[in-house]
Amino acid sequence: MNDLIERMPAKLRRLPELAYNVWWSWNADAREIFRRLDYPLWRRTQHNPVKVLRLVSDQTLAARADDAAFLRRFNKVMIDFDRAMANGHSWFHVTYPHLTRKIIAYFSFEFGLHSSLPIYSGGLGILAGDHAKEASDLGLPFVGVGFLYPQGYFRQHVPSHGWQEAVYEPIDMQNVPIQLVRGDDGQECRIAVEMEGRLVHARVWRVQVGRVPLFLMDTDVAENEPWDRELSARLYSGDSEMRIRQEILLGIGGMRLLGELGYDPAVLHMNEGHSAFLLLESVRREVGRGLTFEEACQVVKSRTIFTTHTPVPAGHDAFSFHLMDKYFYHFWPQLGIGRDEFLMLGHHQEPWGDAFNMTVLALRLAGQYNGVSQLHGEISRQMWQSVWPELPVAKVPITSVTNGIHVPTWTAGEMRHLFNKYLGAHWEERHDDPLFWERLADVPDEELWRVHVLLKSKLMNFLRARARRSWVDGRCDPTEVLVGGTLLDPDALTIGFARRFATYKRATLLFSDMDRLQRILLNMHRPVQIVFAGKAHPADEPGKHLIQQVYNVAKSNQLGGRIAFVEDYDMHSARYFKQGVDVWLNTPRRPREASGTSGMKASLNGIPNLSILDGWWVEGYNGANGWAIDDQQFDDPDQQDTYDAQSIYRLLEEEIAPLYYNRDRDGIPRGWVEVMREAIRSNAPRFSTRRMVKEYTTELYLKAMVGAILEPA
C-alpha cells in the first residue's frame, strides 16, 4: 500500500487507505469514488479499487485532484469512513461498555467478502463474510481467522459439451486488499505447527473489514517442504489427509496466530467443525498452566461456541483413527490423558467404521452450540442426541440462530435510492426493526415496479456483455454464447436458480416432465424462462453431471432460448442474479437445506421466492410474500421428485404466471408488486445479519464473555 500512497496527489493521499479496507464493498458512496475516478477501469476490474489504483494513470489522478466536485465527494466519504471506524457510538460499545475489551475470535475455513478476493466457495463463506461486516457495523470486539488460498477457489468454464472444467488462477497479491502482517522489527509474522514430527510454517496476511481485522494463514513460504507449501494453496481440494492437515493448521495454528499477535480471546466461535482442533489446543494451554484435564475442559467450555451448518451426516468431517494417531501421537500426553480417552473425544460410528468426528469433538468440548435455522436446530438435536444419550431429543442443548444477510452489501443501488426516498436517509441504521419497514406502504407501485424493471434490464445487459466479452476474447464457440443467455427475453417471466450444484439441491427437478415444461416456457401469452448458474465441487461427479444436463437442455433449439446457463458464478454475478430475476427458485430435498441465504438476498430486492419449505423459508414464508412448494413428504425419493415437480408446474401455470402478466392500463402488475413489497417488508428485518449478530451476542457471546471473566486464574 505504501507505494500507492507515494504516487497519490496530496489531496488524494488517503485513497489507498480506503481501497485497502473492504468497507467500500458495502458503502455505496465509497464505491462511487472509485467509479468516478476511472469508470472504464472500474468496470474492467469488476469493481476492484486496489486494482483501479494500480492501473489508473497519473494524469487521471492529477485531474481528479483538481476536480472540486470529486474532492467534495471524496472528503465526505473519508469523514464517513473515520466515523465508521470509531467505536465510541457503536451499538456494542453503547450497550455493553464493560465488555469492549473481551475479544471474540471467529474461525472459518472461508470468508466471502468480495469477488476480487476468491477465498470462498459458497454459502458458508458468504455468511462468514457477512458476519464479519456486521460485527464491524455493530462495533463488536471481533477478529476473524482463516486461510489465504493463493490459488483461491476455482474459476468455472463449461465448454460446449457441458462438462465443468476447473481453472485455477493464482491471486495477484498486489491487486487485492490484503497486506502481510509484520512485527515491530519489520519481519513477517510467522507461526508454526508440528505435523508428522516436523514444523509446518505459515505467514499471516491481514484483510481489514471495516473495524474488524481478518487474519489469513498462508503456507507458501520457503521454510516449508514443497508438499507443505501446497497445504493452503486451494480451497476444498485434496483427500482426507490434506483436509486433516488444513484443519490442524486452522484450529491449532489459528490459536497460535492469535497469541503471536497479542490477542487473548474471551470468546472462540467456530463456524462449522473445520476449526474444532482449536479446542484441543485451548485445553492443552490450560493444562500447561497447571489445571487438570477436566478443569481445563471446563474453562474451555466456558468460552467456546460451535455453529453447525450441515444437516447431512456425511457432510461432517471425520478422520480415521490411523490419521489421528499419525498427527496427534505427541498431543494427548500434553493433555494429560491416554490415547483411548483422546480418541473418545471425537469418537463416532461412521458408515465406514469408527472415526474421529469433528462435529462430535466440538459438541463434547464446546460450551454452546447452535444450528442455523429453527428447523435445522431440530434436525441437529435429532442427529446428535447420541452425544447426550441420557437426554431426550427435546432436551439436547443445541439451540438455533437463523442466518441472515448483510443488508448494506446485498441491497441493489437502485433499491437503496428508493429506500432513501421513502424510508429516510438513515434507513440502514434501523433495518432490523420490523415496524420500520411498514413504511414500504408509502412506496408507489409504479416506482417499485420501475426499479425492478431497471434491475432486470441490468441483468440481461450483464449476461449479454459477458457473452460478448468471451466471444471477442476467443474463449467460447457459438453454442456457449447462446447458452449464456443472449436469447433471453427481457419481458418474459424470469426464474433464477443459482447455487452449488449438489445432488440434494435438485437443479434438474423442473426437467421431470419436459413436455409440460415446454408448454409453460413457450406459452405465447405468458412465456417463462429460467436462468441457471452455479458450480459443482471439483470432486463431485454427480454434481457435474447435473450441470451437463442443464447445459444440454439450454442448448436445445426446441426450447427457443428460454433456458440459460451462466458459467463461473461468483459474488459479482450473484448481485445481478439476486436483484434482476423475477422469481427465486429453491428445490432442496427437505430437510437437507440447513438455512440458505440466497433467497433472503432475493427477497431484500423485491424478488419473491418459490421454494421448498426447508431451511429459512419455513420461518420466512407467510402466504403472501412468495410461494411454497407443497409440503407433502414421501419415503420414495422418485415419488417425492415427481410430486414436487408437479407442484411447481401447477404454481407456475395457475398462480405465478397469471399474476405476473395481469397488468393494468399503465402496464403495472399490481398484484405482483404487492407480493414484491411483502417479500421485502416481511423478510428484510428478520433475516438480516444485524438481527443475527445481535442474537449471537445476547444469546451466546455474552454468556461466553461472562464465563471468561469468571474462569480460574
mmCIF file with all atom_site columns, C-alpha atoms in Angstrom, residues 614-688:
data_model
loop_
_atom_site.group_PDB
_atom_site.id
_atom_site.type_symbol
_atom_site.label_atom_id
_atom_site.label_alt_id
_atom_site.label_comp_id
_atom_site.label_asym_id
_atom_site.label_entity_id
_atom_site.label_seq_id
_atom_site.pdbx_PDB_ins_code
_atom_site.Cartn_x
_atom_site.Cartn_y
_atom_site.Cartn_z
_atom_site.occupancy
_atom_site.B_iso_or_equiv
_atom_site.pdbx_formal_charge
_atom_site.auth_seq_id
_atom_site.auth_comp_id
_atom_site.auth_asym_id
_atom_site.auth_atom_id
_atom_site.pdbx_PDB_model_num
ATOM 1  C CA . ASP A 1 614 ? -36.925 -26.043 4.178   1.00 0.00 ? 614 ASP A CA 1
ATOM 2  C CA . GLY A 1 615 ? -34.250 -24.044 5.984   1.00 0.00 ? 615 GLY A CA 1
ATOM 3  C CA . TRP A 1 616 ? -35.059 -20.364 6.445   1.00 0.00 ? 616 TRP A CA 1
ATOM 4  C CA . TRP A 1 617 ? -38.173 -20.431 4.206   1.00 0.00 ? 617 TRP A CA 1
ATOM 5  C CA . VAL A 1 618 ? -40.099 -22.342 6.891   1.00 0.00 ? 618 VAL A CA 1
ATOM 6  C CA . GLU A 1 619 ? -39.768 -19.191 9.003   1.00 0.00 ? 619 GLU A CA 1
ATOM 7  C CA . GLY A 1 620 ? -39.919 -16.659 6.171   1.00 0.00 ? 620 GLY A CA 1
ATOM 8  C CA . TYR A 1 621 ? -42.942 -17.774 4.174   1.00 0.00 ? 621 TYR A CA 1
ATOM 9  C CA . ASN A 1 622 ? -46.196 -16.143 5.289   1.00 0.00 ? 622 ASN A CA 1
ATOM 10 C CA . GLY A 1 623 ? -48.530 -16.961 2.399   1.00 0.00 ? 623 GLY A CA 1
ATOM 11 C CA . ALA A 1 624 ? -48.309 -13.519 0.792   1.00 0.00 ? 624 ALA A CA 1
ATOM 12 C CA . ASN A 1 625 ? -44.550 -12.966 0.190   1.00 0.00 ? 625 ASN A CA 1
ATOM 13 C CA . GLY A 1 626 ? -43.848 -15.769 -2.299  1.00 0.00 ? 626 GLY A CA 1
ATOM 14 C CA . TRP A 1 627 ? -44.831 -19.375 -2.899  1.00 0.00 ? 627 TRP A CA 1
ATOM 15 C CA . ALA A 1 628 ? -44.250 -22.609 -1.008  1.00 0.00 ? 628 ALA A CA 1
ATOM 16 C CA . ILE A 1 629 ? -43.942 -25.857 -2.935  1.00 0.00 ? 629 ILE A CA 1
ATOM 17 C CA . ASP A 1 630 ? -46.425 -28.373 -1.463  1.00 0.00 ? 630 ASP A CA 1
ATOM 18 C CA . ASP A 1 631 ? -45.076 -29.853 1.747   1.00 0.00 ? 631 ASP A CA 1
ATOM 19 C CA . GLN A 1 632 ? -46.278 -33.453 1.410   1.00 0.00 ? 632 GLN A CA 1
ATOM 20 C CA . GLN A 1 633 ? -43.476 -35.917 2.219   1.00 0.00 ? 633 GLN A CA 1
ATOM 21 C CA . PHE A 1 634 ? -42.843 -39.328 0.635   1.00 0.00 ? 634 PHE A CA 1
ATOM 22 C CA . ASP A 1 635 ? -40.370 -42.045 1.585   1.00 0.00 ? 635 ASP A CA 1
ATOM 23 C CA . ASP A 1 636 ? -39.575 -42.797 -2.043  1.00 0.00 ? 636 ASP A CA 1
ATOM 24 C CA . PRO A 1 637 ? -37.225 -40.104 -3.488  1.00 0.00 ? 637 PRO A CA 1
ATOM 25 C CA . ASP A 1 638 ? -38.504 -40.600 -7.037  1.00 0.00 ? 638 ASP A CA 1
ATOM 26 C CA . GLN A 1 639 ? -42.094 -40.201 -5.901  1.00 0.00 ? 639 GLN A CA 1
ATOM 27 C CA . GLN A 1 640 ? -41.067 -37.068 -3.973  1.00 0.00 ? 640 GLN A CA 1
ATOM 28 C CA . ASP A 1 641 ? -39.362 -35.589 -7.028  1.00 0.00 ? 641 ASP A CA 1
ATOM 29 C CA . THR A 1 642 ? -42.387 -36.225 -9.228  1.00 0.00 ? 642 THR A CA 1
ATOM 30 C CA . TYR A 1 643 ? -44.770 -34.704 -6.697  1.00 0.00 ? 643 TYR A CA 1
ATOM 31 C CA . ASP A 1 644 ? -42.611 -31.611 -6.123  1.00 0.00 ? 644 ASP A CA 1
ATOM 32 C CA . ALA A 1 645 ? -42.136 -31.033 -9.856  1.00 0.00 ? 645 ALA A CA 1
ATOM 33 C CA . GLN A 1 646 ? -45.884 -31.250 -10.460 1.00 0.00 ? 646 GLN A CA 1
ATOM 34 C CA . SER A 1 647 ? -46.431 -28.779 -7.635  1.00 0.00 ? 647 SER A CA 1
ATOM 35 C CA . ILE A 1 648 ? -44.054 -26.297 -9.280  1.00 0.00 ? 648 ILE A CA 1
ATOM 36 C CA . TYR A 1 649 ? -45.705 -26.701 -12.695 1.00 0.00 ? 649 TYR A CA 1
ATOM 37 C CA . ARG A 1 650 ? -49.126 -26.107 -11.144 1.00 0.00 ? 650 ARG A CA 1
ATOM 38 C CA . LEU A 1 651 ? -47.957 -22.984 -9.306  1.00 0.00 ? 651 LEU A CA 1
ATOM 39 C CA . LEU A 1 652 ? -46.379 -21.581 -12.463 1.00 0.00 ? 652 LEU A CA 1
ATOM 40 C CA . GLU A 1 653 ? -49.432 -22.268 -14.605 1.00 0.00 ? 653 GLU A CA 1
ATOM 41 C CA . GLU A 1 654 ? -52.189 -21.318 -12.176 1.00 0.00 ? 654 GLU A CA 1
ATOM 42 C CA . GLU A 1 655 ? -50.738 -18.649 -9.888  1.00 0.00 ? 655 GLU A CA 1
ATOM 43 C CA . ILE A 1 656 ? -47.334 -17.229 -10.712 1.00 0.00 ? 656 ILE A CA 1
ATOM 44 C CA . ALA A 1 657 ? -47.504 -16.588 -14.460 1.00 0.00 ? 657 ALA A CA 1
ATOM 45 C CA . PRO A 1 658 ? -51.098 -15.289 -14.406 1.00 0.00 ? 658 PRO A CA 1
ATOM 46 C CA . LEU A 1 659 ? -50.274 -12.875 -11.568 1.00 0.00 ? 659 LEU A CA 1
ATOM 47 C CA . TYR A 1 660 ? -47.102 -11.632 -13.305 1.00 0.00 ? 660 TYR A CA 1
ATOM 48 C CA . TYR A 1 661 ? -48.841 -10.962 -16.612 1.00 0.00 ? 661 TYR A CA 1
ATOM 49 C CA . ASN A 1 662 ? -52.007 -9.405  -15.167 1.00 0.00 ? 662 ASN A CA 1
ATOM 50 C CA . ARG A 1 663 ? -51.300 -5.729  -15.997 1.00 0.00 ? 663 ARG A CA 1
ATOM 51 C CA . ASP A 1 664 ? -53.447 -2.612  -15.688 1.00 0.00 ? 664 ASP A CA 1
ATOM 52 C CA . ARG A 1 665 ? -53.703 0.155   -18.265 1.00 0.00 ? 665 ARG A CA 1
ATOM 53 C CA . ASP A 1 666 ? -50.356 1.550   -17.143 1.00 0.00 ? 666 ASP A CA 1
ATOM 54 C CA . GLY A 1 667 ? -48.661 -1.797  -17.649 1.00 0.00 ? 667 GLY A CA 1
ATOM 55 C CA . ILE A 1 668 ? -48.208 -2.345  -13.913 1.00 0.00 ? 668 ILE A CA 1
ATOM 56 C CA . PRO A 1 669 ? -48.836 -5.837  -12.451 1.00 0.00 ? 669 PRO A CA 1
ATOM 57 C CA . ARG A 1 670 ? -50.399 -4.503  -9.241  1.00 0.00 ? 670 ARG A CA 1
ATOM 58 C CA . GLY A 1 671 ? -50.915 -7.903  -7.621  1.00 0.00 ? 671 GLY A CA 1
ATOM 59 C CA . TRP A 1 672 ? -47.316 -8.914  -8.374  1.00 0.00 ? 672 TRP A CA 1
ATOM 60 C CA . VAL A 1 673 ? -45.964 -5.682  -6.931  1.00 0.00 ? 673 VAL A CA 1
ATOM 61 C CA . GLU A 1 674 ? -47.836 -6.395  -3.693  1.00 0.00 ? 674 GLU A CA 1
ATOM 62 C CA . VAL A 1 675 ? -46.032 -9.739  -3.427  1.00 0.00 ? 675 VAL A CA 1
ATOM 63 C CA . MET A 1 676 ? -42.724 -7.939  -4.062  1.00 0.00 ? 676 MET A CA 1
ATOM 64 C CA . ARG A 1 677 ? -43.493 -5.365  -1.383  1.00 0.00 ? 677 ARG A CA 1
ATOM 65 C CA . GLU A 1 678 ? -44.458 -8.056  1.120   1.00 0.00 ? 678 GLU A CA 1
ATOM 66 C CA . ALA A 1 679 ? -41.291 -10.030 0.337   1.00 0.00 ? 679 ALA A CA 1
ATOM 67 C CA . ILE A 1 680 ? -39.224 -7.015  1.375   1.00 0.00 ? 680 ILE A CA 1
ATOM 68 C CA . ARG A 1 681 ? -41.355 -5.972  4.329   1.00 0.00 ? 681 ARG A CA 1
ATOM 69 C CA . SER A 1 682 ? -41.596 -9.384  5.951   1.00 0.00 ? 682 SER A CA 1
ATOM 70 C CA . ASN A 1 683 ? -38.069 -10.662 5.333   1.00 0.00 ? 683 ASN A CA 1
ATOM 71 C CA . ALA A 1 684 ? -35.626 -7.726  5.279   1.00 0.00 ? 684 ALA A CA 1
ATOM 72 C CA . PRO A 1 685 ? -35.551 -7.097  9.059   1.00 0.00 ? 685 PRO A CA 1
ATOM 73 C CA . ARG A 1 686 ? -35.944 -10.708 10.219  1.00 0.00 ? 686 ARG A CA 1
ATOM 74 C CA . PHE A 1 687 ? -33.251 -12.210 8.012   1.00 0.00 ? 687 PHE A CA 1
ATOM 75 C CA . SER A 1 688 ? -30.534 -9.602  8.331   1.00 0.00 ? 688 SER A CA 1
#
